[in-house]
Amino acid sequence: GGLAVETVENSVLRSWNTTTVEDGAYSLRLTVTDKAGHVETEQLVVTIDNSPPEALIIAPDEGQFVIGNVPITGTANDDNLKQYQIMIGQGREPTVWETVVESFSSREDELLFNWDTTGIKGDYSIKLVVEDFTNEPVEEIRRVTIDNTPPQAEITTPQNDEMVSGDLSIIGTAQDENFLNYLVEYASGRDPSS
């Protein structure tokens, strides 16, 4: 509390450092008494929220190569959630973001968006922005590489069903924009199992 003896009109009645109490609902009451003994009271409820919202992308992993439909899973949570958004931007440091999801419901360790990457390739960034009503928005960014193009695998020499002998040079192509490795194997028979 605190008793004041000077009138105030549309000005600060008292300051309250809300970081000294737990988050939650609190009642505020103003009681004004005049010299004639009249008493007027106003009471209202406020919700203190000094805790920032939680923004966490669980999948895909940072730097992951992805294809097709990419499930974006994570947490967008706050007791006083205003909204969360999933945004997609081209490149590792996008200057333009496209909002693909806007929701007003908290999610915890669940699917936030299923991203169809058909027809696109290269580096992209995924941004999760979570807002409550009192704190600054919290964001998390994941960078991925989209690779919807299969690698090129071609044997040009020898030809299929060609007769060969001696030292054989197997000539061909094994390449991809995001190449990892290649393996050449041989096995007995026309249709060997794995």
Short mmCIF file of N, CA and C in Angstrom, two decimals:
data_model
loop_
_atom_site.label_atom_id
_atom_site.label_comp_id
_atom_site.label_asym_id
_atom_site.label_seq_id
_atom_site.Cartn_x
_atom_site.Cartn_y
_atom_site.Cartn_z
N GLY A 1 0.78 -1.16 0.00
CA GLY A 1 0.00 0.00 0.00
C GLY A 1 0.85 1.27 0.00
N GLY A 2 0.24 2.24 0.57
CA GLY A 2 0.85 3.55 0.66
C GLY A 2 -0.23 4.60 0.64
N LEU A 3 -0.29 5.42 1.68
CA LEU A 3 -1.31 6.46 1.81
C LEU A 3 -0.76 7.76 1.26
N ALA A 4 -1.53 8.39 0.36
CA ALA A 4 -1.13 9.67 -0.22
C ALA A 4 -2.14 10.73 0.21
N VAL A 5 -1.68 11.97 0.40
CA VAL A 5 -2.56 13.02 0.91
C VAL A 5 -2.74 14.17 -0.07
N GLU A 6 -2.27 14.01 -1.30
CA GLU A 6 -2.45 15.04 -2.32
C GLU A 6 -3.30 14.49 -3.46
N THR A 7 -4.13 15.33 -4.05
CA THR A 7 -4.99 14.88 -5.15
C THR A 7 -4.17 14.60 -6.40
N VAL A 8 -4.69 13.70 -7.20
CA VAL A 8 -4.05 13.32 -8.46
C VAL A 8 -5.14 13.23 -9.50
N GLU A 9 -4.91 13.82 -10.67
CA GLU A 9 -5.87 13.71 -11.76
C GLU A 9 -5.16 13.19 -12.99
N ASN A 10 -5.54 11.98 -13.37
CA ASN A 10 -5.00 11.33 -14.58
C ASN A 10 -3.47 11.35 -14.58
N SER A 11 -2.90 10.94 -13.45
CA SER A 11 -1.46 10.90 -13.31
C SER A 11 -1.08 9.65 -12.51
N VAL A 12 0.19 9.43 -12.31
CA VAL A 12 0.66 8.23 -11.63
C VAL A 12 0.21 8.24 -10.18
N LEU A 13 -0.51 7.19 -9.78
CA LEU A 13 -0.92 7.03 -8.39
C LEU A 13 0.18 6.36 -7.58
N ARG A 14 0.80 5.37 -8.19
CA ARG A 14 1.88 4.62 -7.54
C ARG A 14 2.56 3.79 -8.61
N SER A 15 3.85 3.55 -8.48
CA SER A 15 4.59 2.63 -9.36
C SER A 15 4.72 1.29 -8.67
N TRP A 16 4.70 0.22 -9.47
CA TRP A 16 4.78 -1.13 -8.93
C TRP A 16 5.73 -1.92 -9.80
N ASN A 17 6.82 -2.38 -9.24
CA ASN A 17 7.76 -3.22 -9.96
C ASN A 17 7.22 -4.65 -9.97
N THR A 18 6.56 -5.04 -11.06
CA THR A 18 5.89 -6.34 -11.12
C THR A 18 6.87 -7.50 -11.25
N THR A 19 8.14 -7.21 -11.47
CA THR A 19 9.12 -8.31 -11.57
C THR A 19 9.44 -8.88 -10.18
N THR A 20 8.94 -8.26 -9.11
CA THR A 20 9.21 -8.75 -7.76
C THR A 20 8.16 -9.77 -7.29
N VAL A 21 7.16 -10.02 -8.13
CA VAL A 21 6.12 -11.00 -7.78
C VAL A 21 6.00 -12.05 -8.88
N GLU A 22 5.38 -13.14 -8.56
CA GLU A 22 5.16 -14.21 -9.54
C GLU A 22 4.17 -13.76 -10.60
N ASP A 23 4.28 -14.34 -11.80
CA ASP A 23 3.28 -14.10 -12.84
C ASP A 23 1.93 -14.62 -12.37
N GLY A 24 0.87 -13.97 -12.84
CA GLY A 24 -0.48 -14.43 -12.50
C GLY A 24 -1.42 -13.25 -12.35
N ALA A 25 -2.62 -13.56 -11.85
CA ALA A 25 -3.67 -12.55 -11.67
C ALA A 25 -3.51 -11.84 -10.33
N TYR A 26 -3.66 -10.51 -10.36
CA TYR A 26 -3.58 -9.69 -9.15
C TYR A 26 -4.72 -8.67 -9.17
N SER A 27 -5.23 -8.37 -7.98
CA SER A 27 -6.27 -7.35 -7.84
C SER A 27 -5.62 -6.02 -7.45
N LEU A 28 -6.09 -4.96 -8.06
CA LEU A 28 -5.68 -3.60 -7.70
C LEU A 28 -6.92 -2.91 -7.15
N ARG A 29 -6.73 -2.21 -6.04
CA ARG A 29 -7.87 -1.48 -5.45
C ARG A 29 -7.42 -0.07 -5.11
N LEU A 30 -8.22 0.90 -5.52
CA LEU A 30 -8.01 2.31 -5.19
C LEU A 30 -9.16 2.74 -4.29
N THR A 31 -8.83 3.25 -3.13
CA THR A 31 -9.84 3.75 -2.19
C THR A 31 -9.57 5.24 -1.96
N VAL A 32 -10.57 6.08 -2.22
CA VAL A 32 -10.46 7.52 -2.05
C VAL A 32 -11.46 7.95 -0.98
N THR A 33 -10.97 8.72 0.00
CA THR A 33 -11.83 9.20 1.09
C THR A 33 -11.75 10.73 1.13
N ASP A 34 -12.91 11.38 1.25
CA ASP A 34 -12.89 12.84 1.38
C ASP A 34 -13.09 13.23 2.85
N LYS A 35 -13.00 14.54 3.14
CA LYS A 35 -13.08 15.02 4.52
C LYS A 35 -14.47 14.85 5.12
N ALA A 36 -15.48 14.69 4.26
CA ALA A 36 -16.84 14.49 4.76
C ALA A 36 -17.10 13.04 5.12
N GLY A 37 -16.12 12.18 4.85
CA GLY A 37 -16.29 10.76 5.18
C GLY A 37 -16.78 9.89 4.04
N HIS A 38 -16.98 10.48 2.86
CA HIS A 38 -17.37 9.66 1.71
C HIS A 38 -16.19 8.79 1.27
N VAL A 39 -16.52 7.58 0.89
CA VAL A 39 -15.48 6.63 0.43
C VAL A 39 -15.90 6.08 -0.92
N GLU A 40 -14.99 6.13 -1.85
CA GLU A 40 -15.24 5.55 -3.18
C GLU A 40 -14.09 4.57 -3.46
N THR A 41 -14.47 3.40 -3.97
CA THR A 41 -13.48 2.34 -4.24
C THR A 41 -13.64 1.84 -5.66
N GLU A 42 -12.52 1.64 -6.32
CA GLU A 42 -12.52 0.97 -7.62
C GLU A 42 -11.53 -0.18 -7.54
N GLN A 43 -11.96 -1.32 -8.05
CA GLN A 43 -11.10 -2.50 -8.03
C GLN A 43 -11.08 -3.11 -9.42
N LEU A 44 -9.90 -3.55 -9.82
CA LEU A 44 -9.77 -4.24 -11.10
C LEU A 44 -8.72 -5.33 -10.98
N VAL A 45 -8.72 -6.21 -11.96
CA VAL A 45 -7.79 -7.34 -11.98
C VAL A 45 -6.84 -7.16 -13.15
N VAL A 46 -5.56 -7.39 -12.89
CA VAL A 46 -4.55 -7.38 -13.95
C VAL A 46 -3.84 -8.72 -13.94
N THR A 47 -3.31 -9.08 -15.08
CA THR A 47 -2.50 -10.30 -15.19
C THR A 47 -1.06 -9.89 -15.43
N ILE A 48 -0.20 -10.32 -14.54
CA ILE A 48 1.23 -10.04 -14.69
C ILE A 48 1.86 -11.15 -15.49
N ASP A 49 2.60 -10.76 -16.52
CA ASP A 49 3.29 -11.72 -17.39
C ASP A 49 4.66 -11.14 -17.73
N ASN A 50 5.63 -11.47 -16.91
CA ASN A 50 7.01 -11.04 -17.16
C ASN A 50 7.84 -12.15 -17.81
N SER A 51 7.23 -13.30 -18.04
CA SER A 51 7.94 -14.43 -18.64
C SER A 51 7.80 -14.38 -20.15
N PRO A 52 8.92 -14.44 -20.88
CA PRO A 52 8.81 -14.41 -22.34
C PRO A 52 8.19 -15.70 -22.86
N PRO A 53 7.59 -15.63 -24.04
CA PRO A 53 7.03 -16.85 -24.63
C PRO A 53 8.15 -17.82 -25.02
N GLU A 54 7.76 -19.06 -25.24
CA GLU A 54 8.72 -20.10 -25.62
C GLU A 54 8.60 -20.37 -27.12
N ALA A 55 9.74 -20.29 -27.81
CA ALA A 55 9.81 -20.58 -29.25
C ALA A 55 10.92 -21.59 -29.46
N LEU A 56 10.55 -22.77 -29.96
CA LEU A 56 11.53 -23.83 -30.15
C LEU A 56 11.18 -24.63 -31.40
N ILE A 57 12.11 -24.70 -32.35
CA ILE A 57 11.95 -25.57 -33.51
C ILE A 57 12.69 -26.86 -33.20
N ILE A 58 11.97 -27.97 -33.20
CA ILE A 58 12.56 -29.27 -32.92
C ILE A 58 13.08 -29.90 -34.22
N ALA A 59 12.30 -29.80 -35.27
CA ALA A 59 12.70 -30.36 -36.57
C ALA A 59 12.17 -29.47 -37.66
N PRO A 60 12.89 -29.34 -38.75
CA PRO A 60 14.13 -30.03 -39.10
C PRO A 60 15.32 -29.46 -38.33
N ASP A 61 16.43 -30.22 -38.37
CA ASP A 61 17.65 -29.80 -37.70
C ASP A 61 18.33 -28.67 -38.47
N GLU A 62 19.14 -27.91 -37.78
CA GLU A 62 19.93 -26.85 -38.40
C GLU A 62 20.86 -27.48 -39.45
N GLY A 63 20.84 -26.92 -40.68
CA GLY A 63 21.71 -27.40 -41.75
C GLY A 63 21.26 -28.68 -42.43
N GLN A 64 20.10 -29.19 -42.08
CA GLN A 64 19.61 -30.45 -42.64
C GLN A 64 19.24 -30.30 -44.11
N PHE A 65 19.50 -31.35 -44.91
CA PHE A 65 19.02 -31.44 -46.28
C PHE A 65 17.63 -32.03 -46.22
N VAL A 66 16.66 -31.39 -46.88
CA VAL A 66 15.27 -31.84 -46.83
C VAL A 66 14.72 -32.00 -48.24
N ILE A 67 13.69 -32.84 -48.35
CA ILE A 67 13.02 -33.08 -49.63
C ILE A 67 11.52 -33.18 -49.40
N GLY A 68 10.75 -32.92 -50.45
CA GLY A 68 9.31 -33.15 -50.42
C GLY A 68 8.59 -32.38 -49.34
N ASN A 69 7.71 -33.09 -48.62
CA ASN A 69 6.96 -32.49 -47.51
C ASN A 69 7.83 -32.52 -46.26
N VAL A 70 8.05 -31.36 -45.69
CA VAL A 70 8.93 -31.22 -44.53
C VAL A 70 8.09 -30.85 -43.31
N PRO A 71 7.93 -31.78 -42.36
CA PRO A 71 7.20 -31.43 -41.15
C PRO A 71 8.05 -30.52 -40.25
N ILE A 72 7.50 -29.36 -39.92
CA ILE A 72 8.16 -28.44 -39.00
C ILE A 72 7.49 -28.66 -37.65
N THR A 73 8.26 -29.20 -36.71
CA THR A 73 7.71 -29.48 -35.38
C THR A 73 8.42 -28.62 -34.35
N GLY A 74 7.70 -28.34 -33.27
CA GLY A 74 8.31 -27.53 -32.23
C GLY A 74 7.31 -27.10 -31.18
N THR A 75 7.71 -26.04 -30.47
CA THR A 75 6.89 -25.49 -29.39
C THR A 75 6.71 -23.99 -29.61
N ALA A 76 5.46 -23.56 -29.53
CA ALA A 76 5.09 -22.14 -29.55
C ALA A 76 4.13 -21.98 -28.39
N ASN A 77 4.64 -21.52 -27.25
CA ASN A 77 3.86 -21.63 -26.03
C ASN A 77 4.02 -20.40 -25.14
N ASP A 78 2.92 -20.02 -24.50
CA ASP A 78 2.92 -19.00 -23.47
C ASP A 78 1.57 -19.06 -22.77
N ASP A 79 1.54 -18.80 -21.47
CA ASP A 79 0.27 -18.79 -20.75
C ASP A 79 -0.67 -17.71 -21.28
N ASN A 80 -0.08 -16.66 -21.84
CA ASN A 80 -0.88 -15.54 -22.38
C ASN A 80 -0.51 -15.32 -23.85
N LEU A 81 -0.59 -16.40 -24.62
CA LEU A 81 -0.18 -16.35 -26.03
C LEU A 81 -1.04 -15.38 -26.83
N LYS A 82 -0.38 -14.53 -27.59
CA LYS A 82 -1.07 -13.66 -28.54
C LYS A 82 -1.16 -14.37 -29.87
N GLN A 83 -0.02 -14.85 -30.37
CA GLN A 83 0.01 -15.59 -31.63
C GLN A 83 1.39 -16.17 -31.85
N TYR A 84 1.45 -17.13 -32.79
CA TYR A 84 2.75 -17.54 -33.31
C TYR A 84 2.65 -17.58 -34.82
N GLN A 85 3.81 -17.39 -35.46
CA GLN A 85 3.89 -17.41 -36.91
C GLN A 85 5.06 -18.28 -37.34
N ILE A 86 4.87 -19.00 -38.45
CA ILE A 86 5.96 -19.68 -39.14
C ILE A 86 6.19 -18.88 -40.41
N MET A 87 7.45 -18.51 -40.64
CA MET A 87 7.80 -17.76 -41.83
C MET A 87 8.91 -18.50 -42.57
N ILE A 88 8.90 -18.38 -43.90
CA ILE A 88 9.90 -19.01 -44.75
C ILE A 88 10.59 -17.91 -45.54
N GLY A 89 11.92 -18.00 -45.63
CA GLY A 89 12.68 -17.04 -46.40
C GLY A 89 13.75 -17.74 -47.22
N GLN A 90 14.00 -17.25 -48.41
CA GLN A 90 15.01 -17.86 -49.27
C GLN A 90 16.39 -17.39 -48.85
N GLY A 91 17.31 -18.34 -48.77
CA GLY A 91 18.69 -18.03 -48.41
C GLY A 91 18.97 -18.27 -46.95
N ARG A 92 20.23 -18.07 -46.57
CA ARG A 92 20.65 -18.29 -45.19
C ARG A 92 20.39 -17.07 -44.30
N GLU A 93 20.31 -15.89 -44.91
CA GLU A 93 20.00 -14.65 -44.18
C GLU A 93 18.95 -13.88 -44.98
N PRO A 94 17.71 -14.35 -45.00
CA PRO A 94 16.68 -13.72 -45.84
C PRO A 94 16.40 -12.28 -45.44
N THR A 95 16.10 -11.47 -46.44
CA THR A 95 15.65 -10.10 -46.18
C THR A 95 14.13 -10.01 -46.33
N VAL A 96 13.54 -11.02 -46.98
CA VAL A 96 12.09 -11.08 -47.17
C VAL A 96 11.60 -12.41 -46.60
N TRP A 97 10.56 -12.34 -45.79
CA TRP A 97 9.97 -13.53 -45.18
C TRP A 97 8.51 -13.64 -45.60
N GLU A 98 8.08 -14.86 -45.89
CA GLU A 98 6.67 -15.13 -46.21
C GLU A 98 6.04 -15.87 -45.03
N THR A 99 4.96 -15.30 -44.49
CA THR A 99 4.25 -15.97 -43.40
C THR A 99 3.40 -17.09 -43.98
N VAL A 100 3.63 -18.32 -43.50
CA VAL A 100 2.88 -19.48 -44.01
C VAL A 100 1.90 -20.02 -42.98
N VAL A 101 2.09 -19.64 -41.72
CA VAL A 101 1.16 -20.04 -40.65
C VAL A 101 1.05 -18.90 -39.66
N GLU A 102 -0.18 -18.64 -39.24
CA GLU A 102 -0.44 -17.72 -38.13
C GLU A 102 -1.49 -18.39 -37.27
N SER A 103 -1.16 -18.64 -36.00
CA SER A 103 -2.08 -19.35 -35.12
C SER A 103 -2.15 -18.64 -33.77
N PHE A 104 -3.26 -18.83 -33.09
CA PHE A 104 -3.49 -18.20 -31.80
C PHE A 104 -3.59 -19.23 -30.68
N SER A 105 -3.17 -20.47 -30.98
CA SER A 105 -3.22 -21.57 -30.00
C SER A 105 -1.82 -22.06 -29.70
N SER A 106 -1.54 -22.28 -28.41
CA SER A 106 -0.24 -22.80 -28.01
C SER A 106 -0.04 -24.22 -28.55
N ARG A 107 1.20 -24.52 -28.87
CA ARG A 107 1.59 -25.87 -29.31
C ARG A 107 2.83 -26.25 -28.53
N GLU A 108 2.90 -27.51 -28.12
CA GLU A 108 4.06 -27.97 -27.37
C GLU A 108 4.53 -29.30 -27.93
N ASP A 109 5.74 -29.30 -28.48
CA ASP A 109 6.35 -30.51 -29.07
C ASP A 109 5.40 -31.16 -30.08
N GLU A 110 4.88 -30.37 -31.02
CA GLU A 110 3.97 -30.93 -32.01
C GLU A 110 4.16 -30.26 -33.37
N LEU A 111 3.43 -30.79 -34.35
CA LEU A 111 3.51 -30.27 -35.71
C LEU A 111 3.01 -28.83 -35.74
N LEU A 112 3.86 -27.94 -36.28
CA LEU A 112 3.48 -26.54 -36.44
C LEU A 112 3.06 -26.24 -37.87
N PHE A 113 3.70 -26.94 -38.83
CA PHE A 113 3.41 -26.71 -40.25
C PHE A 113 4.03 -27.83 -41.07
N ASN A 114 3.33 -28.27 -42.11
CA ASN A 114 3.86 -29.25 -43.05
C ASN A 114 4.19 -28.50 -44.34
N TRP A 115 5.46 -28.31 -44.60
CA TRP A 115 5.95 -27.47 -45.69
C TRP A 115 6.18 -28.30 -46.94
N ASP A 116 5.45 -28.00 -48.01
CA ASP A 116 5.61 -28.68 -49.29
C ASP A 116 6.69 -27.94 -50.09
N THR A 117 7.85 -28.60 -50.25
CA THR A 117 8.98 -27.96 -50.94
C THR A 117 9.06 -28.34 -52.41
N THR A 118 8.01 -28.96 -52.94
CA THR A 118 8.01 -29.35 -54.34
C THR A 118 8.28 -28.14 -55.23
N GLY A 119 9.23 -28.29 -56.15
CA GLY A 119 9.52 -27.25 -57.12
C GLY A 119 10.51 -26.19 -56.66
N ILE A 120 11.01 -26.31 -55.45
CA ILE A 120 12.02 -25.34 -55.01
C ILE A 120 13.29 -26.07 -54.59
N LYS A 121 14.41 -25.36 -54.62
CA LYS A 121 15.67 -25.96 -54.20
C LYS A 121 16.59 -24.87 -53.67
N GLY A 122 17.59 -25.30 -52.94
CA GLY A 122 18.58 -24.37 -52.42
C GLY A 122 18.43 -24.12 -50.94
N ASP A 123 19.12 -23.09 -50.47
CA ASP A 123 19.11 -22.75 -49.06
C ASP A 123 17.87 -21.93 -48.70
N TYR A 124 17.23 -22.32 -47.61
CA TYR A 124 16.06 -21.61 -47.09
C TYR A 124 16.17 -21.52 -45.58
N SER A 125 15.46 -20.57 -45.02
CA SER A 125 15.41 -20.39 -43.57
C SER A 125 13.97 -20.47 -43.11
N ILE A 126 13.79 -21.08 -41.95
CA ILE A 126 12.48 -21.21 -41.31
C ILE A 126 12.54 -20.39 -40.03
N LYS A 127 11.57 -19.49 -39.85
CA LYS A 127 11.55 -18.66 -38.64
C LYS A 127 10.24 -18.90 -37.89
N LEU A 128 10.37 -19.18 -36.60
CA LEU A 128 9.23 -19.28 -35.70
C LEU A 128 9.23 -18.03 -34.81
N VAL A 129 8.14 -17.28 -34.83
CA VAL A 129 8.01 -16.08 -34.00
C VAL A 129 6.82 -16.30 -33.07
N VAL A 130 7.07 -16.18 -31.75
CA VAL A 130 6.01 -16.37 -30.76
C VAL A 130 5.86 -15.07 -29.97
N GLU A 131 4.60 -14.61 -29.85
CA GLU A 131 4.31 -13.35 -29.15
C GLU A 131 3.30 -13.58 -28.04
N ASP A 132 3.54 -12.91 -26.92
CA ASP A 132 2.48 -12.80 -25.91
C ASP A 132 2.03 -11.34 -25.87
N PHE A 133 1.25 -10.97 -24.88
CA PHE A 133 0.67 -9.62 -24.88
C PHE A 133 1.55 -8.57 -24.20
N THR A 134 2.62 -8.98 -23.51
CA THR A 134 3.38 -8.00 -22.74
C THR A 134 4.87 -7.98 -23.04
N ASN A 135 5.43 -9.04 -23.53
CA ASN A 135 6.87 -9.13 -23.73
C ASN A 135 7.24 -8.99 -25.20
N GLU A 136 8.52 -8.83 -25.47
CA GLU A 136 9.00 -8.79 -26.84
C GLU A 136 8.80 -10.15 -27.50
N PRO A 137 8.53 -10.19 -28.82
CA PRO A 137 8.42 -11.48 -29.51
C PRO A 137 9.72 -12.26 -29.39
N VAL A 138 9.60 -13.57 -29.32
CA VAL A 138 10.75 -14.47 -29.28
C VAL A 138 10.78 -15.23 -30.59
N GLU A 139 11.97 -15.35 -31.19
CA GLU A 139 12.04 -16.07 -32.47
C GLU A 139 13.18 -17.06 -32.47
N GLU A 140 13.00 -18.08 -33.30
CA GLU A 140 14.05 -19.07 -33.54
C GLU A 140 14.10 -19.30 -35.04
N ILE A 141 15.32 -19.43 -35.56
CA ILE A 141 15.52 -19.62 -37.00
C ILE A 141 16.29 -20.91 -37.23
N ARG A 142 15.84 -21.68 -38.23
CA ARG A 142 16.55 -22.87 -38.70
C ARG A 142 16.84 -22.71 -40.17
N ARG A 143 18.05 -23.09 -40.56
CA ARG A 143 18.44 -23.03 -41.96
C ARG A 143 18.53 -24.45 -42.50
N VAL A 144 17.95 -24.65 -43.68
CA VAL A 144 17.94 -25.97 -44.32
C VAL A 144 18.31 -25.81 -45.79
N THR A 145 18.68 -26.92 -46.40
CA THR A 145 18.91 -26.95 -47.84
C THR A 145 17.90 -27.90 -48.46
N ILE A 146 17.15 -27.40 -49.42
CA ILE A 146 16.14 -28.21 -50.11
C ILE A 146 16.79 -28.81 -51.34
N ASP A 147 16.67 -30.14 -51.46
CA ASP A 147 17.24 -30.86 -52.60
C ASP A 147 16.21 -31.87 -53.09
N ASN A 148 15.35 -31.44 -54.01
CA ASN A 148 14.33 -32.32 -54.57
C ASN A 148 14.78 -32.98 -55.87
N THR A 149 16.06 -32.83 -56.24
CA THR A 149 16.59 -33.40 -57.47
C THR A 149 17.47 -34.59 -57.12
N PRO A 150 17.14 -35.79 -57.65
CA PRO A 150 17.98 -36.95 -57.35
C PRO A 150 19.34 -36.82 -58.05
N PRO A 151 20.36 -37.51 -57.51
CA PRO A 151 21.67 -37.46 -58.15
C PRO A 151 21.66 -38.18 -59.50
N GLN A 152 22.66 -37.88 -60.31
CA GLN A 152 22.81 -38.53 -61.61
C GLN A 152 23.72 -39.74 -61.43
N ALA A 153 23.22 -40.93 -61.81
CA ALA A 153 23.98 -42.17 -61.73
C ALA A 153 23.90 -42.85 -63.10
N GLU A 154 25.04 -42.94 -63.79
CA GLU A 154 25.03 -43.48 -65.14
C GLU A 154 26.34 -44.22 -65.41
N ILE A 155 26.22 -45.46 -65.88
CA ILE A 155 27.38 -46.22 -66.35
C ILE A 155 27.35 -46.19 -67.87
N THR A 156 28.41 -45.61 -68.48
CA THR A 156 28.46 -45.52 -69.94
C THR A 156 29.32 -46.61 -70.56
N THR A 157 30.29 -47.10 -69.82
CA THR A 157 31.13 -48.22 -70.27
C THR A 157 31.37 -49.14 -69.09
N PRO A 158 31.08 -50.42 -69.23
CA PRO A 158 30.59 -51.14 -70.40
C PRO A 158 29.09 -50.93 -70.60
N GLN A 159 28.61 -51.36 -71.74
CA GLN A 159 27.19 -51.30 -72.06
C GLN A 159 26.49 -52.49 -71.41
N ASN A 160 25.17 -52.38 -71.22
CA ASN A 160 24.40 -53.49 -70.67
C ASN A 160 24.50 -54.71 -71.59
N ASP A 161 24.71 -55.87 -70.99
CA ASP A 161 24.83 -57.16 -71.69
C ASP A 161 26.07 -57.26 -72.58
N GLU A 162 27.05 -56.39 -72.41
CA GLU A 162 28.30 -56.45 -73.17
C GLU A 162 29.19 -57.54 -72.59
N MET A 163 29.94 -58.25 -73.45
CA MET A 163 30.93 -59.24 -73.02
C MET A 163 32.22 -58.51 -72.68
N VAL A 164 32.81 -58.79 -71.51
CA VAL A 164 34.04 -58.11 -71.08
C VAL A 164 35.02 -59.14 -70.53
N SER A 165 36.30 -58.76 -70.46
CA SER A 165 37.32 -59.62 -69.87
C SER A 165 38.49 -58.75 -69.40
N GLY A 166 39.39 -59.35 -68.63
CA GLY A 166 40.59 -58.65 -68.19
C GLY A 166 40.29 -57.48 -67.26
N ASP A 167 41.20 -56.51 -67.26
CA ASP A 167 41.01 -55.31 -66.44
C ASP A 167 39.92 -54.45 -67.09
N LEU A 168 38.92 -54.16 -66.32
CA LEU A 168 37.77 -53.41 -66.85
C LEU A 168 37.71 -52.03 -66.20
N SER A 169 37.76 -51.01 -66.99
CA SER A 169 37.53 -49.65 -66.49
C SER A 169 36.04 -49.35 -66.62
N ILE A 170 35.44 -49.12 -65.49
CA ILE A 170 34.01 -48.79 -65.47
C ILE A 170 33.92 -47.27 -65.53
N ILE A 171 33.31 -46.77 -66.58
CA ILE A 171 33.26 -45.33 -66.84
C ILE A 171 31.81 -44.88 -66.73
N GLY A 172 31.64 -43.72 -66.12
CA GLY A 172 30.29 -43.20 -65.98
C GLY A 172 30.27 -41.88 -65.25
N THR A 173 29.09 -41.56 -64.74
CA THR A 173 28.87 -40.29 -64.07
C THR A 173 28.20 -40.54 -62.73
N ALA A 174 28.72 -39.90 -61.71
CA ALA A 174 28.12 -39.92 -60.37
C ALA A 174 28.23 -38.49 -59.84
N GLN A 175 27.14 -37.73 -59.95
CA GLN A 175 27.21 -36.33 -59.53
C GLN A 175 25.88 -35.81 -59.04
N ASP A 176 25.97 -34.74 -58.28
CA ASP A 176 24.80 -34.05 -57.75
C ASP A 176 25.26 -32.71 -57.21
N GLU A 177 24.39 -31.74 -57.21
CA GLU A 177 24.71 -30.43 -56.67
C GLU A 177 25.11 -30.53 -55.19
N ASN A 178 24.52 -31.49 -54.49
CA ASN A 178 24.81 -31.73 -53.07
C ASN A 178 25.43 -33.11 -52.89
N PHE A 179 26.42 -33.42 -53.72
CA PHE A 179 27.04 -34.74 -53.77
C PHE A 179 27.61 -35.14 -52.40
N LEU A 180 27.38 -36.42 -52.03
CA LEU A 180 27.96 -36.96 -50.80
C LEU A 180 28.99 -38.03 -51.12
N ASN A 181 28.61 -39.07 -51.88
CA ASN A 181 29.55 -40.13 -52.25
C ASN A 181 28.93 -41.01 -53.33
N TYR A 182 29.74 -41.95 -53.85
CA TYR A 182 29.20 -42.98 -54.74
C TYR A 182 29.90 -44.29 -54.43
N LEU A 183 29.25 -45.39 -54.84
CA LEU A 183 29.74 -46.74 -54.57
C LEU A 183 29.50 -47.58 -55.81
N VAL A 184 30.53 -48.27 -56.29
CA VAL A 184 30.39 -49.22 -57.39
C VAL A 184 30.54 -50.61 -56.80
N GLU A 185 29.57 -51.49 -57.09
CA GLU A 185 29.59 -52.85 -56.56
C GLU A 185 29.39 -53.84 -57.71
N TYR A 186 29.79 -55.07 -57.51
CA TYR A 186 29.46 -56.12 -58.47
C TYR A 186 29.05 -57.36 -57.69
N ALA A 187 28.21 -58.19 -58.33
CA ALA A 187 27.73 -59.43 -57.72
C ALA A 187 27.42 -60.43 -58.81
N SER A 188 27.46 -61.70 -58.48
CA SER A 188 27.22 -62.77 -59.43
C SER A 188 25.75 -62.86 -59.77
N GLY A 189 25.44 -63.11 -61.07
CA GLY A 189 24.06 -63.32 -61.50
C GLY A 189 23.46 -62.09 -62.17
N ARG A 190 22.30 -62.30 -62.84
CA ARG A 190 21.63 -61.22 -63.56
C ARG A 190 20.78 -60.33 -62.66
N ASP A 191 20.31 -60.89 -61.54
CA ASP A 191 19.44 -60.13 -60.64
C ASP A 191 19.79 -60.46 -59.20
N PRO A 192 20.96 -60.06 -58.75
CA PRO A 192 21.37 -60.42 -57.38
C PRO A 192 20.52 -59.68 -56.35
N SER A 193 20.29 -60.36 -55.25
CA SER A 193 19.53 -59.68 -54.16
C SER A 193 20.51 -58.85 -53.36
N SER A 194 20.14 -57.61 -53.14
CA SER A 194 20.95 -56.60 -52.44
C SER A 194 22.39 -56.98 -52.38
#
